PDB file of C-alpha atoms and ligand atoms in Angstrom:
ATOM      1  CA  MET A   1     -56.527  47.103  63.842  1.00  0.00           C
ATOM      2  CA  PHE A   2     -57.840  48.472  60.619  1.00  0.00           C
ATOM      3  CA  ARG A   3     -57.389  46.897  57.180  1.00  0.00           C
ATOM      4  CA  LEU A   4     -57.286  48.374  53.648  1.00  0.00           C
ATOM      5  CA  ALA A   5     -60.193  47.004  51.652  1.00  0.00           C
ATOM      6  CA  ARG A   6     -58.057  46.565  48.618  1.00  0.00           C
ATOM      7  CA  MET A   7     -54.497  47.752  47.952  1.00  0.00           C
ATOM      8  CA  ILE A   8     -53.783  48.855  44.394  1.00  0.00           C
ATOM      9  CA  HIS A   9     -50.756  50.738  43.116  1.00  0.00           C
ATOM     10  CA  THR A  10     -51.630  54.397  42.380  1.00  0.00           C
ATOM     11  CA  LYS A  11     -48.842  56.624  43.639  1.00  0.00           C
ATOM     12  CA  CYS A  12     -46.175  54.065  42.572  1.00  0.00           C
ATOM     13  CA  ARG A  13     -47.621  53.702  39.092  1.00  0.00           C
ATOM     14  CA  ASP A  14     -47.654  57.387  38.265  1.00  0.00           C
ATOM     15  CA  ILE A  15     -46.336  58.059  34.807  1.00  0.00           C
ATOM     16  CA  LYS A  16     -47.059  61.781  34.709  1.00  0.00           C
ATOM     17  CA  ILE A  17     -43.842  62.769  36.513  1.00  0.00           C
ATOM     18  CA  PRO A  18     -40.336  61.165  36.454  1.00  0.00           C
ATOM     19  CA  TYR A  19     -39.273  59.002  39.419  1.00  0.00           C
ATOM     20  CA  LEU A  20     -38.087  61.027  42.406  1.00  0.00           C
ATOM     21  CA  ARG A  21     -34.869  63.011  41.702  1.00  0.00           C
ATOM     22  CA  SER A  22     -34.314  61.386  38.311  1.00  0.00           C
ATOM     23  CA  ASN A  23     -35.384  61.728  34.691  1.00  0.00           C
ATOM     24  CA  VAL A  24     -36.619  58.110  34.548  1.00  0.00           C
ATOM     25  CA  PHE A  25     -40.237  57.529  33.748  1.00  0.00           C
ATOM     26  CA  ARG A  26     -42.142  54.404  34.727  1.00  0.00           C
ATOM     27  CA  THR A  27     -43.379  51.989  32.029  1.00  0.00           C
ATOM     28  CA  PRO A  28     -47.188  52.447  31.966  1.00  0.00           C
ATOM     29  CA  VAL A  29     -48.947  49.607  33.737  1.00  0.00           C
ATOM     30  CA  PRO A  30     -52.741  49.405  33.225  1.00  0.00           C
ATOM     31  CA  GLU A  31     -54.686  48.721  36.432  1.00  0.00           C
ATOM     32  CA  ASP A  32     -55.788  45.248  35.264  1.00  0.00           C
ATOM     33  CA  LYS A  33     -52.114  44.207  34.605  1.00  0.00           C
ATOM     34  CA  VAL A  34     -50.846  45.112  38.086  1.00  0.00           C
ATOM     35  CA  PRO A  35     -51.084  41.614  39.605  1.00  0.00           C
ATOM     36  CA  TRP A  36     -48.241  39.271  38.626  1.00  0.00           C
ATOM     37  CA  THR A  37     -50.889  36.565  38.222  1.00  0.00           C
ATOM     38  CA  VAL A  38     -52.054  38.330  35.023  1.00  0.00           C
ATOM     39  CA  ASP A  39     -49.829  37.004  32.259  1.00  0.00           C
ATOM     40  CA  TRP A  40     -47.969  39.868  30.411  1.00  0.00           C
ATOM     41  CA  PRO A  41     -44.934  38.467  28.507  1.00  0.00           C
ATOM     42  CA  GLU A  42     -44.289  41.812  26.826  1.00  0.00           C
ATOM     43  CA  TYR A  43     -43.704  43.588  30.161  1.00  0.00           C
ATOM     44  CA  LYS A  44     -40.250  45.227  30.046  1.00  0.00           C
ATOM     45  CA  PRO A  45     -40.185  47.915  32.715  1.00  0.00           C
ATOM     46  CA  ALA A  46     -37.627  50.627  32.927  1.00  0.00           C
ATOM     47  CA  GLU A  47     -34.769  49.976  35.368  1.00  0.00           C
ATOM     48  CA  TYR A  48     -33.439  52.471  37.966  1.00  0.00           C
ATOM     49  CA  THR A  49     -31.466  52.328  41.052  1.00  0.00           C
ATOM     50  CA  SER A  50     -30.143  55.720  42.348  1.00  0.00           C
ATOM     51  CA  GLU A  51     -26.409  56.164  42.319  1.00  0.00           C
ATOM     52  CA  SER A  52     -26.823  57.844  45.672  1.00  0.00           C
ATOM     53  CA  LEU A  53     -27.320  54.356  47.257  1.00  0.00           C
ATOM     54  CA  LYS A  54     -23.831  53.199  46.284  1.00  0.00           C
ATOM     55  CA  GLY A  55     -21.528  52.667  49.312  1.00  0.00           C
ATOM     56  CA  LYS A  56     -24.138  53.870  51.854  1.00  0.00           C
ATOM     57  CA  PRO A  57     -23.936  51.837  55.104  1.00  0.00           C
ATOM     58  CA  TRP A  58     -27.816  51.782  55.377  1.00  0.00           C
ATOM     59  CA  ALA A  59     -28.290  50.458  51.796  1.00  0.00           C
ATOM     60  CA  ASP A  60     -28.123  46.913  50.467  1.00  0.00           C
ATOM     61  CA  PRO A  61     -25.418  45.748  48.088  1.00  0.00           C
ATOM     62  CA  GLU A  62     -26.180  45.827  44.324  1.00  0.00           C
ATOM     63  CA  ASP A  63     -26.305  42.064  44.192  1.00  0.00           C
ATOM     64  CA  PRO A  64     -29.123  40.730  46.354  1.00  0.00           C
ATOM     65  CA  ARG A  65     -28.296  37.073  46.188  1.00  0.00           C
ATOM     66  CA  ASN A  66     -26.558  36.756  49.515  1.00  0.00           C
ATOM     67  CA  LEU A  67     -29.267  38.486  51.535  1.00  0.00           C
ATOM     68  CA  GLN A  68     -31.616  36.368  53.778  1.00  0.00           C
ATOM     69  CA  PHE A  69     -34.967  37.344  52.465  1.00  0.00           C
ATOM     70  CA  ASN A  70     -38.230  36.661  54.330  1.00  0.00           C
ATOM     71  CA  GLU A  71     -36.029  36.453  57.496  1.00  0.00           C
ATOM     72  CA  ILE A  72     -34.600  38.616  60.224  1.00  0.00           C
ATOM     73  CA  ASP A  73     -31.235  39.031  58.442  1.00  0.00           C
ATOM     74  CA  GLY A  74     -28.724  39.948  61.249  1.00  0.00           C
ATOM     75  CA  ASN A  75     -30.237  43.201  62.590  1.00  0.00           C
ATOM     76  CA  VAL A  76     -32.340  43.874  59.421  1.00  0.00           C
ATOM     77  CA  ASN A  77     -35.871  42.787  59.225  1.00  0.00           C
ATOM     78  CA  ARG A  78     -36.500  41.415  55.703  1.00  0.00           C
ATOM     79  CA  LYS A  79     -39.877  39.825  56.580  1.00  0.00           C
ATOM     80  CA  SER A  80     -43.050  41.330  55.181  1.00  0.00           C
ATOM     81  CA  HIS A  81     -45.777  42.288  57.575  1.00  0.00           C
ATOM     82  CA  PHE A  82     -48.368  40.502  55.466  1.00  0.00           C
ATOM     83  CA  CYS A  83     -46.831  37.772  53.142  1.00  0.00           C
ATOM     84  CA  VAL A  84     -44.024  35.497  52.171  1.00  0.00           C
ATOM     85  CA  TYR A  85     -42.812  37.274  49.001  1.00  0.00           C
ATOM     86  CA  ALA A  86     -41.571  35.662  45.813  1.00  0.00           C
ATOM     87  CA  PHE A  87     -38.611  36.406  43.498  1.00  0.00           C
ATOM     88  CA  ASP A  88     -37.896  37.207  39.844  1.00  0.00           C
ATOM     89  CA  ASN A  89     -35.455  35.263  37.685  1.00  0.00           C
ATOM     90  CA  ASP A  90     -32.587  37.491  38.944  1.00  0.00           C
ATOM     91  CA  GLY A  91     -33.248  36.585  42.534  1.00  0.00           C
ATOM     92  CA  ARG A  92     -34.760  39.984  43.316  1.00  0.00           C
ATOM     93  CA  PRO A  93     -37.794  40.124  45.599  1.00  0.00           C
ATOM     94  CA  LEU A  94     -41.058  40.737  43.705  1.00  0.00           C
ATOM     95  CA  ASN A  95     -43.380  43.478  44.959  1.00  0.00           C
ATOM     96  CA  PRO A  96     -46.285  41.499  46.552  1.00  0.00           C
ATOM     97  CA  ILE A  97     -48.941  43.836  45.244  1.00  0.00           C
ATOM     98  CA  GLY A  98     -47.691  43.640  41.660  1.00  0.00           C
ATOM     99  CA  ARG A  99     -46.136  45.643  38.825  1.00  0.00           C
ATOM    100  CA  THR A 100     -45.052  49.252  39.254  1.00  0.00           C
ATOM    101  CA  GLY A 101     -43.441  49.831  35.788  1.00  0.00           C
ATOM    102  CA  LEU A 102     -39.911  50.062  37.324  1.00  0.00           C
ATOM    103  CA  ARG A 103     -37.305  47.501  38.162  1.00  0.00           C
ATOM    104  CA  GLY A 104     -34.363  48.088  40.595  1.00  0.00           C
ATOM    105  CA  ARG A 105     -34.502  49.839  43.938  1.00  0.00           C
ATOM    106  CA  GLY A 106     -35.209  53.452  42.871  1.00  0.00           C
ATOM    107  CA  THR A 107     -34.109  55.459  45.926  1.00  0.00           C
ATOM    108  CA  LEU A 108     -35.008  52.808  48.475  1.00  0.00           C
ATOM    109  CA  GLY A 109     -32.141  51.265  50.383  1.00  0.00           C
ATOM    110  CA  ARG A 110     -33.412  47.715  50.663  1.00  0.00           C
ATOM    111  CA  TRP A 111     -34.292  45.070  48.217  1.00  0.00           C
ATOM    112  CA  GLY A 112     -37.754  43.798  49.284  1.00  0.00           C
ATOM    113  CA  PRO A 113     -39.574  45.426  52.256  1.00  0.00           C
ATOM    114  CA  ASN A 114     -38.318  48.751  53.573  1.00  0.00           C
ATOM    115  CA  HIS A 115     -39.754  49.096  57.083  1.00  0.00           C
ATOM    116  CA  ALA A 116     -41.123  52.382  58.400  1.00  0.00           C
ATOM    117  CA  ALA A 117     -43.227  53.472  61.377  1.00  0.00           C
ATOM    118  CA  ASP A 118     -45.733  56.240  61.356  1.00  0.00           C
ATOM    119  CA  PRO A 119     -46.879  58.056  64.571  1.00  0.00           C
ATOM    120  CA  ILE A 120     -50.218  59.813  64.237  1.00  0.00           C
ATOM    121  CA  VAL A 121     -50.332  62.332  67.100  1.00  0.00           C
ATOM    122  CA  SER A 122     -53.923  63.550  67.350  1.00  0.00           C
ATOM    123  CA  ARG A 123     -56.125  65.745  69.607  1.00  0.00           C
ATOM    124  CA  ILE A 124     -59.684  67.145  69.509  1.00  0.00           C
ATOM    125  CA  LYS A 125     -59.696  70.910  69.259  1.00  0.00           C
ATOM    126  CA  ASN A 126     -62.977  72.831  69.207  1.00  0.00           C
ATOM    127  CA  GLY A 127     -64.786  69.550  68.515  1.00  0.00           C
ATOM    128  CA  LYS A 128     -62.639  68.727  65.542  1.00  0.00           C
ATOM    129  CA  LEU A 129     -60.062  65.918  65.257  1.00  0.00           C
ATOM    130  CA  GLU A 130     -56.698  67.131  64.236  1.00  0.00           C
ATOM    131  CA  PHE A 131     -53.254  65.411  63.780  1.00  0.00           C
ATOM    132  CA  VAL A 132     -49.686  66.579  63.509  1.00  0.00           C
ATOM    133  CA  ALA A 133     -48.409  66.645  59.860  1.00  0.00           C
ATOM    134  CA  ILE A 134     -45.092  67.534  58.257  1.00  0.00           C
ATOM    135  CA  LYS A 135     -44.504  68.933  54.820  1.00  0.00           C
ATOM    136  CA  ARG A 136     -41.974  66.610  53.152  1.00  0.00           C
ATOM    137  CA  HIS A 137     -38.807  68.050  51.566  1.00  0.00           C
ATOM    138  CA  ASP A 138     -38.662  65.473  48.767  1.00  0.00           C
ATOM    139  CA  ASN A 139     -42.007  66.112  47.033  1.00  0.00           C
ATOM    140  CA  GLY A 140     -43.653  68.916  49.003  1.00  0.00           C
ATOM    141  CA  GLU A 141     -46.644  66.798  50.165  1.00  0.00           C
ATOM    142  CA  TRP A 142     -47.952  66.795  53.729  1.00  0.00           C
ATOM    143  CA  ALA A 143     -47.455  63.526  55.604  1.00  0.00           C
ATOM    144  CA  ILE A 144     -47.620  61.791  58.944  1.00  0.00           C
ATOM    145  CA  PRO A 145     -44.007  62.324  60.444  1.00  0.00           C
ATOM    146  CA  GLY A 146     -42.939  58.791  60.013  1.00  0.00           C
ATOM    147  CA  GLY A 147     -39.598  57.345  59.089  1.00  0.00           C
ATOM    148  CA  MET A 148     -37.539  54.241  58.474  1.00  0.00           C
ATOM    149  CA  VAL A 149     -36.885  51.718  61.193  1.00  0.00           C
ATOM    150  CA  ASP A 150     -33.110  51.664  61.751  1.00  0.00           C
ATOM    151  CA  PRO A 151     -31.286  48.329  61.865  1.00  0.00           C
ATOM    152  CA  GLY A 152     -31.758  46.776  65.351  1.00  0.00           C
ATOM    153  CA  GLU A 153     -34.402  49.278  66.324  1.00  0.00           C
ATOM    154  CA  ASN A 154     -37.875  48.335  67.420  1.00  0.00           C
ATOM    155  CA  VAL A 155     -41.045  50.065  66.094  1.00  0.00           C
ATOM    156  CA  SER A 156     -41.761  51.823  69.284  1.00  0.00           C
ATOM    157  CA  GLN A 157     -38.373  53.357  69.333  1.00  0.00           C
ATOM    158  CA  THR A 158     -38.766  54.463  65.691  1.00  0.00           C
ATOM    159  CA  LEU A 159     -42.199  56.035  66.301  1.00  0.00           C
ATOM    160  CA  ARG A 160     -40.905  58.163  69.152  1.00  0.00           C
ATOM    161  CA  ARG A 161     -37.580  59.080  67.485  1.00  0.00           C
ATOM    162  CA  GLU A 162     -39.101  60.171  64.158  1.00  0.00           C
ATOM    163  CA  PHE A 163     -41.721  62.289  65.747  1.00  0.00           C
ATOM    164  CA  THR A 164     -39.133  63.867  68.005  1.00  0.00           C
ATOM    165  CA  GLU A 165     -36.693  64.435  65.059  1.00  0.00           C
ATOM    166  CA  GLU A 166     -39.205  65.649  62.553  1.00  0.00           C
ATOM    167  CA  ALA A 167     -41.757  67.602  64.613  1.00  0.00           C
ATOM    168  CA  LEU A 168     -40.745  68.257  68.174  1.00  0.00           C
ATOM    169  CA  GLY A 169     -38.245  71.102  68.475  1.00  0.00           C
ATOM    170  CA  ASN A 170     -38.874  72.574  72.005  1.00  0.00           C
ATOM    171  CA  VAL A 171     -40.570  69.911  74.154  1.00  0.00           C
ATOM    172  CA  PRO A 172     -38.301  68.148  76.645  1.00  0.00           C
ATOM    173  CA  ALA A 173     -38.650  64.476  75.877  1.00  0.00           C
ATOM    174  CA  GLU A 174     -39.049  63.434  79.483  1.00  0.00           C
ATOM    175  CA  ASN A 175     -42.475  65.318  79.636  1.00  0.00           C
ATOM    176  CA  LEU A 176     -43.793  62.842  77.097  1.00  0.00           C
ATOM    177  CA  GLU A 177     -42.660  59.499  78.615  1.00  0.00           C
ATOM    178  CA  ALA A 178     -46.221  58.497  79.652  1.00  0.00           C
ATOM    179  CA  PHE A 179     -47.702  59.826  76.448  1.00  0.00           C
ATOM    180  CA  TRP A 180     -45.532  57.519  74.335  1.00  0.00           C
ATOM    181  CA  GLU A 181     -46.622  54.482  76.412  1.00  0.00           C
ATOM    182  CA  LYS A 182     -50.282  54.925  75.452  1.00  0.00           C
ATOM    183  CA  GLY A 183     -50.187  54.394  71.660  1.00  0.00           C
ATOM    184  CA  THR A 184     -52.579  52.095  69.896  1.00  0.00           C
ATOM    185  CA  GLU A 185     -51.816  50.296  66.660  1.00  0.00           C
ATOM    186  CA  LEU A 186     -54.036  51.296  63.702  1.00  0.00           C
ATOM    187  CA  PHE A 187     -52.326  49.437  60.819  1.00  0.00           C
ATOM    188  CA  ARG A 188     -49.466  47.349  59.612  1.00  0.00           C
ATOM    189  CA  GLY A 189     -48.840  46.490  56.103  1.00  0.00           C
ATOM    190  CA  TYR A 190     -47.985  47.757  52.593  1.00  0.00           C
ATOM    191  CA  VAL A 191     -47.729  51.501  51.740  1.00  0.00           C
ATOM    192  CA  ASP A 192     -48.475  52.798  48.204  1.00  0.00           C
ATOM    193  CA  ASP A 193     -45.245  54.943  48.299  1.00  0.00           C
ATOM    194  CA  PRO A 194     -44.238  56.755  45.197  1.00  0.00           C
ATOM    195  CA  ARG A 195     -40.653  55.309  45.574  1.00  0.00           C
ATOM    196  CA  ASN A 196     -41.837  51.657  45.373  1.00  0.00           C
ATOM    197  CA  THR A 197     -40.610  49.544  42.550  1.00  0.00           C
ATOM    198  CA  ASP A 198     -41.123  45.988  41.287  1.00  0.00           C
ATOM    199  CA  ASN A 199     -38.333  44.887  43.638  1.00  0.00           C
ATOM    200  CA  SER A 200     -38.401  47.296  46.614  1.00  0.00           C
ATOM    201  CA  TRP A 201     -41.350  48.613  48.537  1.00  0.00           C
ATOM    202  CA  MET A 202     -42.358  50.339  51.745  1.00  0.00           C
ATOM    203  CA  GLU A 203     -44.241  48.749  54.650  1.00  0.00           C
ATOM    204  CA  THR A 204     -45.251  50.457  57.854  1.00  0.00           C
ATOM    205  CA  VAL A 205     -46.748  50.157  61.348  1.00  0.00           C
ATOM    206  CA  VAL A 206     -49.050  53.036  62.171  1.00  0.00           C
ATOM    207  CA  PHE A 207     -49.720  53.947  65.806  1.00  0.00           C
ATOM    208  CA  ASN A 208     -52.057  56.574  67.230  1.00  0.00           C
ATOM    209  CA  PHE A 209     -51.047  58.661  70.195  1.00  0.00           C
ATOM    210  CA  HIS A 210     -54.049  60.667  71.296  1.00  0.00           C
ATOM    211  CA  ASP A 211     -53.339  63.752  73.289  1.00  0.00           C
ATOM    212  CA  GLU A 212     -56.298  63.693  75.820  1.00  0.00           C
ATOM    213  CA  GLU A 213     -54.686  66.026  78.280  1.00  0.00           C
ATOM    214  CA  GLY A 214     -53.537  68.879  76.028  1.00  0.00           C
ATOM    215  CA  LEU A 215     -49.908  68.045  76.684  1.00  0.00           C
ATOM    216  CA  LEU A 216     -48.964  69.394  73.276  1.00  0.00           C
ATOM    217  CA  ASP A 217     -51.352  72.326  73.164  1.00  0.00           C
ATOM    218  CA  ASP A 218     -48.693  74.922  73.881  1.00  0.00           C
ATOM    219  CA  CYS A 219     -45.977  73.179  71.860  1.00  0.00           C
ATOM    220  CA  ARG A 220     -44.472  75.250  69.068  1.00  0.00           C
ATOM    221  CA  PHE A 221     -43.467  72.441  66.673  1.00  0.00           C
ATOM    222  CA  GLU A 222     -40.187  72.785  64.773  1.00  0.00           C
ATOM    223  CA  ALA A 223     -39.601  71.050  61.523  1.00  0.00           C
ATOM    224  CA  GLY A 224     -36.612  68.805  61.479  1.00  0.00           C
ATOM    225  CA  ASP A 225     -34.146  68.343  58.658  1.00  0.00           C
ATOM    226  CA  ASP A 226     -36.411  66.009  56.637  1.00  0.00           C
ATOM    227  CA  ALA A 227     -39.379  68.488  56.815  1.00  0.00           C
ATOM    228  CA  ALA A 228     -40.145  71.828  55.414  1.00  0.00           C
ATOM    229  CA  GLY A 229     -43.030  72.601  57.735  1.00  0.00           C
ATOM    230  CA  VAL A 230     -45.010  71.094  60.704  1.00  0.00           C
ATOM    231  CA  GLY A 231     -48.258  71.664  62.464  1.00  0.00           C
ATOM    232  CA  TRP A 232     -51.728  70.515  63.484  1.00  0.00           C
ATOM    233  CA  ILE A 233     -54.123  69.958  60.523  1.00  0.00           C
ATOM    234  CA  PRO A 234     -57.750  68.955  60.637  1.00  0.00           C
ATOM    235  CA  ILE A 235     -58.466  65.423  59.459  1.00  0.00           C
ATOM    236  CA  ASP A 236     -61.141  66.714  56.994  1.00  0.00           C
ATOM    237  CA  ASP A 237     -58.599  69.055  55.367  1.00  0.00           C
ATOM    238  CA  LYS A 238     -58.678  68.551  51.611  1.00  0.00           C
ATOM    239  CA  VAL A 239     -54.897  68.798  51.255  1.00  0.00           C
ATOM    240  CA  PRO A 240     -53.526  65.656  49.503  1.00  0.00           C
ATOM    241  CA  LEU A 241     -51.343  63.468  51.707  1.00  0.00           C
ATOM    242  CA  TYR A 242     -48.248  61.516  50.998  1.00  0.00           C
ATOM    243  CA  ALA A 243     -48.381  57.752  49.858  1.00  0.00           C
ATOM    244  CA  SER A 244     -51.216  55.900  51.734  1.00  0.00           C
ATOM    245  CA  HIS A 245     -51.453  58.425  54.531  1.00  0.00           C
ATOM    246  CA  ARG A 246     -54.975  59.492  53.677  1.00  0.00           C
ATOM    247  CA  ASP A 247     -56.075  55.861  54.311  1.00  0.00           C
ATOM    248  CA  PHE A 248     -54.313  55.911  57.650  1.00  0.00           C
ATOM    249  CA  ILE A 249     -56.111  59.160  58.646  1.00  0.00           C
ATOM    250  CA  GLN A 250     -59.401  57.534  57.670  1.00  0.00           C
ATOM    251  CA  PHE A 251     -58.551  54.859  60.201  1.00  0.00           C
ATOM    252  CA  LEU A 252     -57.936  57.510  62.835  1.00  0.00           C
ATOM    253  CA  LYS A 253     -61.291  59.037  61.945  1.00  0.00           C
ATOM    254  CA  GLU A 254     -63.100  55.679  62.303  1.00  0.00           C
ATOM    255  CA  LYS A 255     -61.319  55.087  65.655  1.00  0.00           C
ATOM    256  CA  HIS A 256     -62.370  58.410  67.167  1.00  0.00           C
ATOM    257  CA  GLY A 257     -65.707  58.703  65.346  1.00  0.00           C
ATOM    258  CA  LYS A 258     -65.218  62.465  64.745  1.00  0.00           C
ATOM    259  CA  CYS A 259     -64.684  64.869  61.918  1.00  0.00           C
TER     260      CYS A 259
HETATM  261  C1  RP5 B 301     -43.873  56.109  53.922  1.00  0.00           C
HETATM  262  O1  RP5 B 301     -42.550  56.726  53.906  1.00  0.00           O
HETATM  263  C2  RP5 B 301     -44.130  55.720  55.355  1.00  0.00           C
HETATM  264  O2  RP5 B 301     -45.508  55.674  55.588  1.00  0.00           O
HETATM  265  C3  RP5 B 301     -43.342  56.701  56.150  1.00  0.00           C
HETATM  266  O3  RP5 B 301     -44.164  57.797  56.438  1.00  0.00           O
HETATM  267  C4  RP5 B 301     -42.260  57.213  55.181  1.00  0.00           C
HETATM  268  C5  RP5 B 301     -40.901  56.786  55.562  1.00  0.00           C
HETATM  269  O4  RP5 B 301     -39.981  57.321  54.628  1.00  0.00           O
HETATM  270  P1  RP5 B 301     -39.033  58.545  54.930  1.00  0.00           P
HETATM  271  O5  RP5 B 301     -39.958  59.621  55.449  1.00  0.00           O
HETATM  272  O6  RP5 B 301     -38.027  58.152  55.977  1.00  0.00           O
HETATM  273  O7  RP5 B 301     -38.459  58.987  53.627  1.00  0.00           O
HETATM  274  O8  RP5 B 301     -44.020  55.087  52.981  1.00  0.00           O
END
């Protein structure tokens, strides 16, 4: 498994644009003030939790105090992949990487870790390593077709479900049974997602499914509801990728030793 040399907030500290689907701007956080260990008594970040979370069955209640953090809470995994996280004075989980310039949950459903899974489906075509990417509806960036782990679901189910929903329109699922068995884990941990806040953040497990046999060569991908486009892209493409996905593609490159 690969590790990030150093995680630092970049995408979730961006002050040039408002937070997703809002007019709320993050409070500027200089890089050296990201870690909570750096004393900053004047830090008073903006607060934002999207109204769209209210009453949603997949979202946590406004008040986090009765939730079982750092535990498997019923069928919701509130454990972090990499640490036991701490809390602020209001009992809200504290982002383990540090300050983001925004309190609340933003548009994320869970206080604390929001678990996702990212399937990197790859192949070698004309000597070049390629992977299947989707164009996200929310901010128009290209991304690995990952998604949230549903309550009670395990990561392998999420990997397969998300890829099927977001990218695979016309391939009968039973043709790919063996393909989904042969994934290898590339990474598990924190994601520098633009939706992260001081109290809610994304974590993921990244798996690589490498198509050695050309099973998907004739597949005409179809973008699902969450995607505006889908297709193979070369790993050396200069197109910017969502959140930490460029790092994950770098792991893929290191694994296959190709460009
Ligand atoms: C990223 O958000 C993860 O790496 C994953 O790709 C994605 C999951 O969120 P949704 O696509 O479901 O919005 O942090």
